[in-house]
mmCIF file of C-alpha atoms in Angstrom:
data_model
loop_
_atom_site.group_PDB
_atom_site.id
_atom_site.type_symbol
_atom_site.label_atom_id
_atom_site.label_comp_id
_atom_site.label_asym_id
_atom_site.label_seq_id
_atom_site.Cartn_x
_atom_site.Cartn_y
_atom_site.Cartn_z
ATOM 1 C CA MET A 15 -83.138 69.684 32.112
ATOM 2 C CA GLY A 16 -80.767 66.900 32.830
ATOM 3 C CA HIS A 17 -78.260 65.857 35.544
ATOM 4 C CA PHE A 18 -74.898 64.157 35.967
ATOM 5 C CA VAL A 19 -74.669 60.886 37.848
ATOM 6 C CA ILE A 20 -70.929 60.619 38.922
ATOM 7 C CA THR A 21 -69.330 57.788 40.810
ATOM 8 C CA GLY A 22 -66.076 59.143 42.101
ATOM 9 C CA GLY A 23 -62.771 57.660 43.182
ATOM 10 C CA LYS A 24 -61.186 56.684 39.734
ATOM 11 C CA PRO A 25 -57.973 58.395 38.857
ATOM 12 C CA LEU A 26 -58.149 60.155 35.450
ATOM 13 C CA LYS A 27 -55.559 58.982 32.902
ATOM 14 C CA GLY A 28 -55.162 59.753 29.331
ATOM 15 C CA GLU A 29 -54.986 62.630 26.817
ATOM 16 C CA ILE A 30 -57.431 65.246 25.535
ATOM 17 C CA SER A 31 -57.435 68.231 23.033
ATOM 18 C CA LEU A 32 -58.495 71.386 24.445
ATOM 19 C CA GLN A 33 -61.483 73.348 23.127
ATOM 20 C CA GLY A 34 -61.553 76.797 21.827
ATOM 21 C CA ALA A 35 -62.018 79.741 24.401
ATOM 22 C CA LYS A 36 -65.545 80.715 25.173
ATOM 23 C CA ASN A 37 -64.507 84.085 26.404
ATOM 24 C CA ALA A 38 -62.552 84.658 23.060
ATOM 25 C CA VAL A 39 -65.269 83.239 20.545
ATOM 26 C CA LEU A 40 -68.127 85.131 22.092
ATOM 27 C CA PRO A 41 -66.724 88.824 21.379
ATOM 28 C CA ILE A 42 -65.512 87.504 18.023
ATOM 29 C CA LEU A 43 -68.936 86.300 16.983
ATOM 30 C CA ALA A 44 -70.187 89.806 18.148
ATOM 31 C CA ALA A 45 -67.342 91.408 15.924
ATOM 32 C CA THR A 46 -68.452 89.558 12.733
ATOM 33 C CA VAL A 47 -71.356 92.063 12.661
ATOM 34 C CA LEU A 48 -68.858 94.577 11.542
ATOM 35 C CA ILE A 49 -67.827 92.679 8.486
ATOM 36 C CA ASN A 50 -69.685 93.225 5.308
ATOM 37 C CA GLY A 51 -69.001 89.666 4.095
ATOM 38 C CA THR A 52 -68.203 86.163 5.652
ATOM 39 C CA SER A 53 -66.285 85.200 8.643
ATOM 40 C CA GLU A 54 -65.008 81.714 9.061
ATOM 41 C CA LEU A 55 -64.031 80.714 12.587
ATOM 42 C CA HIS A 56 -62.238 77.468 13.512
ATOM 43 C CA ASN A 57 -61.795 75.785 16.767
ATOM 44 C CA CYS A 58 -65.115 77.023 18.029
ATOM 45 C CA PRO A 59 -66.547 75.043 20.917
ATOM 46 C CA ALA A 60 -70.064 73.709 20.759
ATOM 47 C CA LEU A 61 -71.586 75.507 23.760
ATOM 48 C CA ARG A 62 -74.906 77.016 25.051
ATOM 49 C CA ASP A 63 -73.358 80.478 24.899
ATOM 50 C CA VAL A 64 -72.179 80.010 21.333
ATOM 51 C CA THR A 65 -75.591 78.828 20.246
ATOM 52 C CA ALA A 66 -77.061 81.981 21.980
ATOM 53 C CA SER A 67 -74.730 84.257 20.070
ATOM 54 C CA LEU A 68 -75.603 82.521 16.728
ATOM 55 C CA LYS A 69 -79.275 83.180 17.615
ATOM 56 C CA ILE A 70 -78.557 86.923 18.107
ATOM 57 C CA LEU A 71 -76.678 86.950 14.750
ATOM 58 C CA ARG A 72 -79.660 85.405 12.976
ATOM 59 C CA TYR A 73 -81.968 87.777 14.683
ATOM 60 C CA LEU A 74 -79.930 90.886 13.320
ATOM 61 C CA GLY A 75 -80.242 89.256 9.712
ATOM 62 C CA CYS A 76 -77.046 87.336 9.410
ATOM 63 C CA LYS A 77 -76.560 83.853 8.102
ATOM 64 C CA ALA A 78 -74.860 81.926 10.943
ATOM 65 C CA GLU A 79 -74.189 78.205 11.217
ATOM 66 C CA GLN A 80 -71.926 75.846 13.112
ATOM 67 C CA THR A 81 -70.659 72.598 11.757
ATOM 68 C CA GLY A 82 -68.384 70.758 14.139
ATOM 69 C CA ASP A 83 -65.769 73.283 15.346
ATOM 70 C CA VAL A 84 -66.407 75.629 12.426
ATOM 71 C CA VAL A 85 -68.604 78.658 12.587
ATOM 72 C CA THR A 86 -69.573 80.670 9.418
ATOM 73 C CA VAL A 87 -71.150 84.135 9.608
ATOM 74 C CA ASP A 88 -72.277 86.009 6.632
ATOM 75 C CA ALA A 89 -73.214 89.535 7.857
ATOM 76 C CA SER A 90 -73.614 91.162 4.428
ATOM 77 C CA GLN A 91 -77.320 91.724 4.898
ATOM 78 C CA ILE A 92 -77.786 93.103 8.462
ATOM 79 C CA THR A 93 -81.508 93.848 8.792
ATOM 80 C CA GLY A 94 -81.735 95.264 12.416
ATOM 81 C CA PHE A 95 -79.941 96.815 15.300
ATOM 82 C CA GLU A 96 -82.263 95.661 18.043
ATOM 83 C CA VAL A 97 -81.785 92.499 20.267
ATOM 84 C CA SER A 98 -84.883 91.060 21.904
ATOM 85 C CA ASP A 99 -85.110 90.757 25.602
ATOM 86 C CA ASP A 100 -85.148 86.969 25.494
ATOM 87 C CA LEU A 101 -81.932 86.712 23.699
ATOM 88 C CA MET A 102 -80.262 89.404 25.805
ATOM 89 C CA ARG A 103 -81.089 87.455 28.950
ATOM 90 C CA GLU A 104 -79.479 84.070 27.804
ATOM 91 C CA MET A 105 -75.845 85.375 28.561
ATOM 92 C CA ARG A 106 -73.932 88.264 30.091
ATOM 93 C CA SER A 107 -71.581 88.805 27.089
ATOM 94 C CA SER A 108 -74.578 89.602 24.854
ATOM 95 C CA PHE A 109 -73.947 93.338 25.761
ATOM 96 C CA VAL A 110 -70.695 93.251 23.624
ATOM 97 C CA PHE A 111 -72.990 93.177 20.553
ATOM 98 C CA VAL A 112 -73.930 96.951 21.478
ATOM 99 C CA GLY A 113 -70.432 98.168 20.231
ATOM 100 C CA ALA A 114 -70.505 96.077 17.122
ATOM 101 C CA MET A 115 -74.136 97.119 16.203
ATOM 102 C CA ALA A 116 -73.503 100.848 16.965
ATOM 103 C CA ALA A 117 -70.458 100.847 14.615
ATOM 104 C CA ARG A 118 -72.114 98.972 11.797
ATOM 105 C CA CYS A 119 -75.616 100.424 11.933
ATOM 106 C CA GLY A 120 -75.402 103.682 13.773
ATOM 107 C CA PHE A 121 -77.739 102.443 16.298
ATOM 108 C CA ALA A 122 -78.179 99.940 18.932
ATOM 109 C CA GLU A 123 -81.414 98.968 21.029
ATOM 110 C CA ILE A 124 -81.116 96.343 23.705
ATOM 111 C CA THR A 125 -82.249 95.363 27.135
ATOM 112 C CA TYR A 126 -79.971 94.559 30.284
ATOM 113 C CA PRO A 127 -78.037 91.265 29.749
ATOM 114 C CA GLY A 128 -78.434 88.058 31.563
ATOM 115 C CA GLY A 129 -75.878 85.327 32.436
ATOM 116 C CA CYS A 130 -74.803 83.715 35.710
ATOM 117 C CA GLU A 131 -75.865 85.587 38.760
ATOM 118 C CA LEU A 132 -72.454 86.561 40.269
ATOM 119 C CA GLY A 133 -73.465 89.772 41.821
ATOM 120 C CA ALA A 134 -73.115 93.413 40.600
ATOM 121 C CA ARG A 135 -71.555 93.410 37.027
ATOM 122 C CA PRO A 136 -72.400 96.946 36.066
ATOM 123 C CA ILE A 137 -72.433 98.179 32.533
ATOM 124 C CA ASP A 138 -71.614 101.724 33.678
ATOM 125 C CA LEU A 139 -68.027 101.507 32.342
ATOM 126 C CA HIS A 140 -69.564 100.550 28.831
ATOM 127 C CA LEU A 141 -71.911 103.365 28.830
ATOM 128 C CA LYS A 142 -69.427 105.919 30.174
ATOM 129 C CA ALA A 143 -66.903 105.005 27.389
ATOM 130 C CA PHE A 144 -69.631 105.193 24.754
ATOM 131 C CA ARG A 145 -70.743 108.680 25.898
ATOM 132 C CA ALA A 146 -67.095 109.763 25.708
ATOM 133 C CA MET A 147 -67.051 108.692 22.052
ATOM 134 C CA GLY A 148 -70.107 110.860 21.397
ATOM 135 C CA MET A 149 -72.824 108.237 21.513
ATOM 136 C CA LYS A 150 -76.102 109.449 22.785
ATOM 137 C CA ILE A 151 -77.594 106.904 25.320
ATOM 138 C CA THR A 152 -81.222 106.860 26.689
ATOM 139 C CA GLU A 153 -82.328 104.312 29.301
ATOM 140 C CA GLU A 154 -85.956 103.905 29.843
ATOM 141 C CA HIS A 155 -88.554 101.168 30.637
ATOM 142 C CA GLY A 156 -85.818 98.553 31.005
ATOM 143 C CA LYS A 157 -84.275 99.362 27.518
ATOM 144 C CA ILE A 158 -81.072 101.145 26.403
ATOM 145 C CA TYR A 159 -81.305 103.158 23.151
ATOM 146 C CA CYS A 160 -77.895 104.028 21.617
ATOM 147 C CA ASP A 161 -77.514 106.759 18.737
ATOM 148 C CA ALA A 162 -73.974 106.345 17.356
ATOM 149 C CA ARG A 163 -74.293 108.313 14.187
ATOM 150 C CA ARG A 164 -71.784 110.685 15.472
ATOM 151 C CA LEU A 165 -68.978 108.813 16.946
ATOM 152 C CA ARG A 166 -65.632 110.589 17.557
ATOM 153 C CA PRO A 167 -62.278 109.311 18.574
ATOM 154 C CA ALA A 168 -61.666 109.556 22.379
ATOM 155 C CA ALA A 169 -59.002 108.752 25.047
ATOM 156 C CA ILE A 170 -60.843 106.542 27.423
ATOM 157 C CA HIS A 171 -59.471 105.751 30.896
ATOM 158 C CA LEU A 172 -61.213 102.669 32.494
ATOM 159 C CA ASP A 173 -61.578 102.777 36.138
ATOM 160 C CA PHE A 174 -61.336 99.051 36.184
ATOM 161 C CA PRO A 175 -59.666 96.958 33.573
ATOM 162 C CA SER A 176 -63.005 95.393 32.362
ATOM 163 C CA VAL A 177 -62.820 92.805 29.731
ATOM 164 C CA GLY A 178 -66.325 93.557 28.389
ATOM 165 C CA ALA A 179 -65.750 97.342 28.287
ATOM 166 C CA THR A 180 -62.416 96.962 26.634
ATOM 167 C CA GLU A 181 -64.050 94.702 23.936
ATOM 168 C CA ASN A 182 -67.024 96.943 23.458
ATOM 169 C CA ILE A 183 -64.852 100.083 22.929
ATOM 170 C CA MET A 184 -62.651 98.161 20.406
ATOM 171 C CA LEU A 185 -65.627 97.229 18.458
ATOM 172 C CA ALA A 186 -67.320 100.636 18.599
ATOM 173 C CA ALA A 187 -64.163 102.446 17.424
ATOM 174 C CA VAL A 188 -63.332 100.227 14.450
ATOM 175 C CA PHE A 189 -64.897 102.716 11.805
ATOM 176 C CA THR A 190 -64.475 106.068 13.829
ATOM 177 C CA PRO A 191 -62.070 108.254 11.941
ATOM 178 C CA GLY A 192 -59.099 109.032 14.091
ATOM 179 C CA VAL A 193 -57.415 107.182 16.918
ATOM 180 C CA THR A 194 -59.404 105.945 19.906
ATOM 181 C CA ARG A 195 -57.068 105.147 22.919
ATOM 182 C CA ILE A 196 -58.086 102.899 25.909
ATOM 183 C CA VAL A 197 -56.027 103.329 29.116
ATOM 184 C CA ASN A 198 -56.012 100.743 31.782
ATOM 185 C CA ALA A 199 -57.436 98.105 29.242
ATOM 186 C CA ALA A 200 -57.937 94.521 30.166
ATOM 187 C CA LYS A 201 -54.803 92.434 29.386
ATOM 188 C CA GLU A 202 -56.494 89.015 28.887
ATOM 189 C CA PRO A 203 -55.366 86.851 25.898
ATOM 190 C CA GLU A 204 -58.951 86.845 24.718
ATOM 191 C CA ILE A 205 -58.625 90.621 24.052
ATOM 192 C CA GLU A 206 -55.513 89.949 22.002
ATOM 193 C CA ASP A 207 -57.405 87.329 20.102
ATOM 194 C CA LEU A 208 -60.195 89.910 19.268
ATOM 195 C CA GLN A 209 -57.579 92.282 18.032
ATOM 196 C CA ASN A 210 -56.061 89.514 15.779
ATOM 197 C CA PHE A 211 -59.396 88.728 14.351
ATOM 198 C CA LEU A 212 -60.237 92.255 13.460
ATOM 199 C CA ASN A 213 -56.794 93.214 12.143
ATOM 200 C CA ARG A 214 -56.919 90.072 9.842
ATOM 201 C CA ALA A 215 -60.292 91.619 8.459
ATOM 202 C CA GLY A 216 -58.640 95.002 7.832
ATOM 203 C CA ALA A 217 -58.857 96.864 11.214
ATOM 204 C CA LYS A 218 -55.970 98.780 12.664
ATOM 205 C CA ILE A 219 -55.686 98.060 16.378
ATOM 206 C CA TYR A 220 -52.417 98.004 18.425
ATOM 207 C CA GLY A 221 -51.426 97.185 22.019
ATOM 208 C CA ALA A 222 -53.857 94.310 22.978
ATOM 209 C CA GLY A 223 -52.272 92.269 25.790
ATOM 210 C CA GLY A 224 -51.022 95.489 27.358
ATOM 211 C CA SER A 225 -52.543 98.253 29.398
ATOM 212 C CA GLU A 226 -53.174 100.748 26.524
ATOM 213 C CA ILE A 227 -54.855 99.890 23.202
ATOM 214 C CA TYR A 228 -55.154 102.052 20.132
ATOM 215 C CA ILE A 229 -57.825 101.746 17.475
ATOM 216 C CA GLU A 230 -57.279 103.708 14.252
ATOM 217 C CA GLY A 231 -60.664 103.884 12.394
ATOM 218 C CA VAL A 232 -60.884 102.290 8.948
ATOM 219 C CA PRO A 233 -63.603 102.500 6.307
ATOM 220 C CA SER A 234 -64.594 98.807 6.242
ATOM 221 C CA LEU A 235 -63.659 95.337 7.032
ATOM 222 C CA LYS A 236 -63.360 92.420 4.695
ATOM 223 C CA SER A 237 -64.078 88.575 4.767
ATOM 224 C CA VAL A 238 -61.771 86.725 7.226
ATOM 225 C CA THR A 239 -60.847 83.301 8.466
ATOM 226 C CA HIS A 240 -59.627 82.907 11.974
ATOM 227 C CA ARG A 241 -58.718 80.188 14.591
ATOM 228 C CA VAL A 242 -59.962 80.797 18.208
ATOM 229 C CA ILE A 243 -57.363 80.379 20.987
ATOM 230 C CA PRO A 244 -57.531 77.438 23.297
ATOM 231 C CA ASP A 245 -59.614 77.922 26.534
ATOM 232 C CA ARG A 246 -57.258 78.391 29.379
ATOM 233 C CA ILE A 247 -60.042 78.126 31.953
ATOM 234 C CA VAL A 248 -61.243 74.745 30.617
ATOM 235 C CA GLY A 249 -57.635 73.615 30.603
ATOM 236 C CA ALA A 250 -57.260 74.745 34.214
ATOM 237 C CA THR A 251 -60.499 72.760 35.136
ATOM 238 C CA TYR A 252 -59.354 69.663 33.650
ATOM 239 C CA LEU A 253 -55.735 69.849 35.121
ATOM 240 C CA MET A 254 -57.445 70.339 38.459
ATOM 241 C CA ALA A 255 -59.707 67.334 37.639
ATOM 242 C CA ALA A 256 -56.580 65.185 37.284
ATOM 243 C CA ALA A 257 -55.233 66.515 40.587
ATOM 244 C CA VAL A 258 -58.476 65.836 42.486
ATOM 245 C CA THR A 259 -58.503 62.301 41.380
ATOM 246 C CA ARG A 260 -54.713 61.746 41.707
ATOM 247 C CA GLY A 261 -54.255 61.044 38.188
ATOM 248 C CA GLU A 262 -52.169 61.792 34.966
ATOM 249 C CA LEU A 263 -53.317 64.029 32.069
ATOM 250 C CA LEU A 264 -51.768 65.244 28.835
ATOM 251 C CA ILE A 265 -53.478 68.076 27.124
ATOM 252 C CA ARG A 266 -52.945 69.046 23.540
ATOM 253 C CA ASN A 267 -53.778 72.441 21.838
ATOM 254 C CA ILE A 268 -52.962 74.369 24.959
ATOM 255 C CA GLU A 269 -51.187 77.667 25.468
ATOM 256 C CA PRO A 270 -49.195 77.421 28.808
ATOM 257 C CA SER A 271 -48.222 80.975 28.635
ATOM 258 C CA HIS A 272 -51.886 81.980 29.021
ATOM 259 C CA MET A 273 -51.962 80.201 32.395
ATOM 260 C CA ASP A 274 -49.091 81.882 34.171
ATOM 261 C CA GLY A 275 -51.270 82.755 37.038
ATOM 262 C CA ILE A 276 -52.671 79.220 37.543
ATOM 263 C CA LEU A 277 -49.801 76.715 36.938
ATOM 264 C CA PRO A 278 -47.649 78.008 39.848
ATOM 265 C CA VAL A 279 -50.484 77.375 42.256
ATOM 266 C CA LEU A 280 -50.955 73.848 41.063
ATOM 267 C CA GLU A 281 -47.198 73.219 41.502
ATOM 268 C CA GLU A 282 -47.197 74.760 44.903
ATOM 269 C CA CYS A 283 -49.840 72.057 45.802
ATOM 270 C CA GLY A 284 -47.603 69.332 44.639
ATOM 271 C CA CYS A 285 -48.545 68.690 41.218
ATOM 272 C CA GLU A 286 -46.009 67.732 38.642
ATOM 273 C CA ILE A 287 -46.293 69.724 35.438
ATOM 274 C CA GLY A 288 -44.381 69.154 32.259
ATOM 275 C CA TYR A 289 -44.079 70.868 28.895
ATOM 276 C CA PRO A 290 -43.187 68.081 26.441
ATOM 277 C CA ARG A 291 -43.361 70.453 23.462
ATOM 278 C CA ASP A 292 -45.200 73.551 22.157
ATOM 279 C CA GLY A 293 -49.007 73.152 22.657
ATOM 280 C CA ILE A 294 -48.799 70.300 25.032
ATOM 281 C CA LEU A 295 -48.912 70.153 28.749
ATOM 282 C CA ASN A 296 -48.968 67.237 31.225
ATOM 283 C CA ILE A 297 -49.718 66.847 34.869
ATOM 284 C CA LYS A 298 -49.191 64.152 37.440
ATOM 285 C CA CYS A 299 -50.402 64.158 40.984
ATOM 286 C CA LYS A 300 -50.037 60.717 42.477
ATOM 287 C CA GLU A 301 -50.112 61.785 46.264
ATOM 288 C CA ARG A 302 -52.721 63.833 48.286
ATOM 289 C CA MET A 303 -52.141 67.414 47.475
ATOM 290 C CA GLY A 304 -50.869 70.001 49.724
ATOM 291 C CA ALA A 305 -52.658 73.279 50.707
ATOM 292 C CA THR A 306 -51.736 76.653 49.216
ATOM 293 C CA ASP A 307 -51.222 79.621 51.638
ATOM 294 C CA LYS A 308 -53.240 82.406 49.894
ATOM 295 C CA VAL A 309 -54.800 82.794 46.383
ATOM 296 C CA ARG A 310 -56.224 86.101 45.485
ATOM 297 C CA THR A 311 -58.282 86.457 42.248
ATOM 298 C CA LEU A 312 -57.165 89.254 40.117
ATOM 299 C CA PRO A 313 -57.463 90.556 36.451
ATOM 300 C CA TYR A 314 -55.031 88.922 34.010
ATOM 301 C CA PRO A 315 -52.319 87.943 34.448
ATOM 302 C CA GLY A 316 -53.317 87.249 38.027
ATOM 303 C CA PHE A 317 -55.240 84.144 39.102
ATOM 304 C CA PRO A 318 -58.477 84.234 37.206
ATOM 305 C CA THR A 319 -61.834 84.496 38.979
ATOM 306 C CA ASP A 320 -63.158 81.838 36.600
ATOM 307 C CA ALA A 321 -60.746 79.293 38.065
ATOM 308 C CA GLN A 322 -61.452 80.152 41.521
ATOM 309 C CA ALA A 323 -64.425 77.603 42.241
ATOM 310 C CA PRO A 324 -62.587 74.466 40.494
ATOM 311 C CA LEU A 325 -59.459 75.345 42.662
ATOM 312 C CA MET A 326 -61.591 75.407 45.833
ATOM 313 C CA ALA A 327 -62.889 71.820 44.895
ATOM 314 C CA MET A 328 -59.398 70.684 44.531
ATOM 315 C CA LEU A 329 -58.158 72.259 47.898
ATOM 316 C CA ALA A 330 -61.178 70.678 49.697
ATOM 317 C CA THR A 331 -59.119 67.478 50.025
ATOM 318 C CA ALA A 332 -55.689 69.058 50.288
ATOM 319 C CA CYS A 333 -53.538 68.376 53.292
ATOM 320 C CA GLY A 334 -53.651 71.680 55.404
ATOM 321 C CA SER A 335 -55.475 74.888 55.197
ATOM 322 C CA SER A 336 -55.923 77.268 52.240
ATOM 323 C CA MET A 337 -57.386 80.807 51.932
ATOM 324 C CA ILE A 338 -59.019 82.178 48.756
ATOM 325 C CA THR A 339 -59.961 85.856 48.414
ATOM 326 C CA GLU A 340 -62.353 86.667 45.506
ATOM 327 C CA THR A 341 -61.844 90.207 44.518
ATOM 328 C CA ILE A 342 -63.685 90.368 41.155
ATOM 329 C CA PHE A 343 -67.316 89.240 41.912
ATOM 330 C CA GLU A 344 -69.082 89.481 45.325
ATOM 331 C CA SER A 345 -71.348 86.516 44.882
ATOM 332 C CA ARG A 346 -69.048 83.726 43.526
ATOM 333 C CA PHE A 347 -69.186 81.398 46.509
ATOM 334 C CA LYS A 348 -72.425 79.835 45.690
ATOM 335 C CA HIS A 349 -70.647 76.331 45.251
ATOM 336 C CA VAL A 350 -69.529 76.529 48.931
ATOM 337 C CA GLU A 351 -72.713 75.197 50.452
ATOM 338 C CA GLU A 352 -72.882 72.445 48.044
ATOM 339 C CA LEU A 353 -69.300 71.454 48.705
ATOM 340 C CA ILE A 354 -70.203 71.284 52.380
ATOM 341 C CA LYS A 355 -73.008 68.812 51.489
ATOM 342 C CA MET A 356 -70.137 66.574 50.235
ATOM 343 C CA GLY A 357 -68.121 66.789 53.440
ATOM 344 C CA ALA A 358 -65.952 69.841 52.899
ATOM 345 C CA ASN A 359 -64.765 72.041 55.588
ATOM 346 C CA ILE A 360 -65.160 75.652 54.283
ATOM 347 C CA LYS A 361 -65.722 78.862 56.127
ATOM 348 C CA THR A 362 -66.602 82.158 54.310
ATOM 349 C CA ASP A 363 -66.422 85.773 55.533
ATOM 350 C CA GLY A 364 -67.460 88.155 52.846
ATOM 351 C CA ARG A 365 -65.206 87.600 49.942
ATOM 352 C CA VAL A 366 -62.801 85.386 51.834
ATOM 353 C CA ALA A 367 -62.967 81.547 52.135
ATOM 354 C CA VAL A 368 -60.822 79.341 54.358
ATOM 355 C CA ILE A 369 -60.633 75.746 53.220
ATOM 356 C CA ARG A 370 -59.497 73.169 55.605
ATOM 357 C CA GLY A 371 -58.713 70.087 53.806
ATOM 358 C CA VAL A 372 -60.513 66.837 54.684
ATOM 359 C CA ARG A 373 -59.227 63.247 53.881
ATOM 360 C CA GLU A 374 -62.185 62.592 51.475
ATOM 361 C CA LEU A 375 -65.405 63.962 50.140
ATOM 362 C CA SER A 376 -68.550 61.839 49.956
ATOM 363 C CA GLY A 377 -71.118 61.528 47.195
ATOM 364 C CA ALA A 378 -74.162 63.770 47.503
ATOM 365 C CA GLU A 379 -77.045 65.363 45.560
ATOM 366 C CA VAL A 380 -75.991 68.858 44.666
ATOM 367 C CA THR A 381 -77.029 71.609 42.402
ATOM 368 C CA ALA A 382 -74.942 74.046 40.255
ATOM 369 C CA GLY A 383 -75.473 77.761 40.910
ATOM 370 C CA ASP A 384 -73.411 79.051 38.019
ATOM 371 C CA LEU A 385 -71.059 77.921 35.310
ATOM 372 C CA ARG A 386 -67.752 77.591 37.136
ATOM 373 C CA GLY A 387 -69.446 76.597 40.429
ATOM 374 C CA GLY A 388 -71.022 73.676 38.465
ATOM 375 C CA ALA A 389 -67.644 72.797 37.248
ATOM 376 C CA ALA A 390 -66.233 72.842 40.744
ATOM 377 C CA LEU A 391 -68.951 70.384 41.899
ATOM 378 C CA MET A 392 -68.302 68.036 39.038
ATOM 379 C CA LEU A 393 -64.591 67.943 40.070
ATOM 380 C CA ALA A 394 -65.422 67.326 43.719
ATOM 381 C CA ALA A 395 -67.764 64.402 42.618
ATOM 382 C CA LEU A 396 -64.980 62.829 40.584
ATOM 383 C CA GLY A 397 -62.724 62.721 43.487
ATOM 384 C CA ALA A 398 -65.395 61.871 46.015
ATOM 385 C CA SER A 399 -66.196 58.243 47.472
ATOM 386 C CA GLY A 400 -69.578 57.084 46.394
ATOM 387 C CA THR A 401 -72.040 58.482 43.901
ATOM 388 C CA SER A 402 -73.155 62.072 43.302
ATOM 389 C CA LYS A 403 -76.120 63.520 41.334
ATOM 390 C CA LEU A 404 -75.302 67.007 39.944
ATOM 391 C CA HIS A 405 -78.343 69.091 38.852
ATOM 392 C CA LYS A 406 -78.550 72.218 36.594
ATOM 393 C CA ILE A 407 -75.894 70.961 34.314
ATOM 394 C CA GLU A 408 -76.987 73.311 31.586
ATOM 395 C CA LEU A 409 -75.011 75.970 33.270
ATOM 396 C CA ILE A 410 -71.970 73.748 32.797
ATOM 397 C CA ASP A 411 -72.735 73.431 29.163
ATOM 398 C CA ARG A 412 -72.451 77.204 28.662
ATOM 399 C CA GLY A 413 -68.603 76.827 29.016
ATOM 400 C CA TYR A 414 -67.599 73.149 28.625
ATOM 401 C CA GLU A 415 -68.042 71.156 25.541
ATOM 402 C CA ALA A 416 -69.393 67.660 26.284
ATOM 403 C CA PRO A 417 -67.606 67.282 29.549
ATOM 404 C CA GLU A 418 -69.091 63.860 30.280
ATOM 405 C CA SER A 419 -67.614 62.459 27.093
ATOM 406 C CA ILE A 420 -64.342 63.949 27.672
ATOM 407 C CA LEU A 421 -64.006 62.729 31.392
ATOM 408 C CA ALA A 422 -65.364 59.221 30.431
ATOM 409 C CA SER A 423 -62.488 58.973 27.855
ATOM 410 C CA LEU A 424 -60.274 59.414 30.694
ATOM 411 C CA GLY A 425 -61.774 56.681 32.891
ATOM 412 C CA ALA A 426 -64.226 58.688 34.898
ATOM 413 C CA LYS A 427 -67.586 57.058 35.744
ATOM 414 C CA ILE A 428 -69.999 59.839 34.655
ATOM 415 C CA LYS A 429 -73.331 59.670 32.906
ATOM 416 C CA ARG A 430 -75.604 62.488 31.567
ATOM 417 C CA VAL A 431 -79.395 61.725 32.365
ATOM 418 C CA GLU A 432 -81.727 63.870 30.471
#
């Protein structure tokens, strides 16, 4: 695998167009299994996780191709309901295929999913919901067997507003006669985008974006064309990159309302954020940033856990002390040790990190431990003095489309070495 060579200290300046949302396109790709026809998805980023999803679709018998930012899936000839262990382990969100396969085929056979190692991310909520809908589930020898031939509508109360569980229930219930209700559903914009995709295909789903979602079963879904929403986490990352390097950035194809939990934190740190017109946002940060008192990761619309690591990289050179509490995953501070190699002053205690800003970070040889931690190290290297070498960049490729090309277009000195 390759690495990035990054020489820091150059302010980013220019404009970019934001890629489509990874966390929206992946469940939508799973949802194409439900359509006895063709799905055409626009604004799809070229990511490792998208490639992994297309492999799963082909394994199930679909025709699935990506050309530029357009993905076409023909699921009219599904030939299987089992996903191999190798494919399941490529990414965590592979488990969302269970709901779609169960609804379309009546069966699903999978192993436990992979993805970044962020600590316990139990699928118990998914399985509990499936069983409430009448699915018979057997777990043995590392495999999960689902018999969904007698699904029934149910009122499902999630103990935690899990994004994946909410999506899986929506997919599993699309063809179930009657009305299935999800209480304490996840509210993320990506849930609403999944609802919009399915409804365009003929589903009857209401309430996404709120805490209760209703799915009224329909007999079938038709071919559909859909445009994926912009990626709010990638948008936040590039905004923070501009702040770290004391630059100026204009982002097109962005939805600021999806970032209500993020933008106030950047403004608190001294960034100037403007909204020239719909779909456009700009940021200026000419001076050294100030600290932020307390940031706590929370389900949407709170501060997203996926933006926690890039924020920490930004705060590492802020003036003053900041505190971040990670409430979603217990192993999401892997980037801390690597930031310390670059001169950051960060102390952690369980799920709490205290960041005492230093004047400047120094280039170093560091390694990404997960997707967002890798993005954080990339930001830290952009703002540091000297040259850094960042390893395991394939993890960054899971969520960021050609980041070296985008950053180079803004004046960064960054090179991918294979």
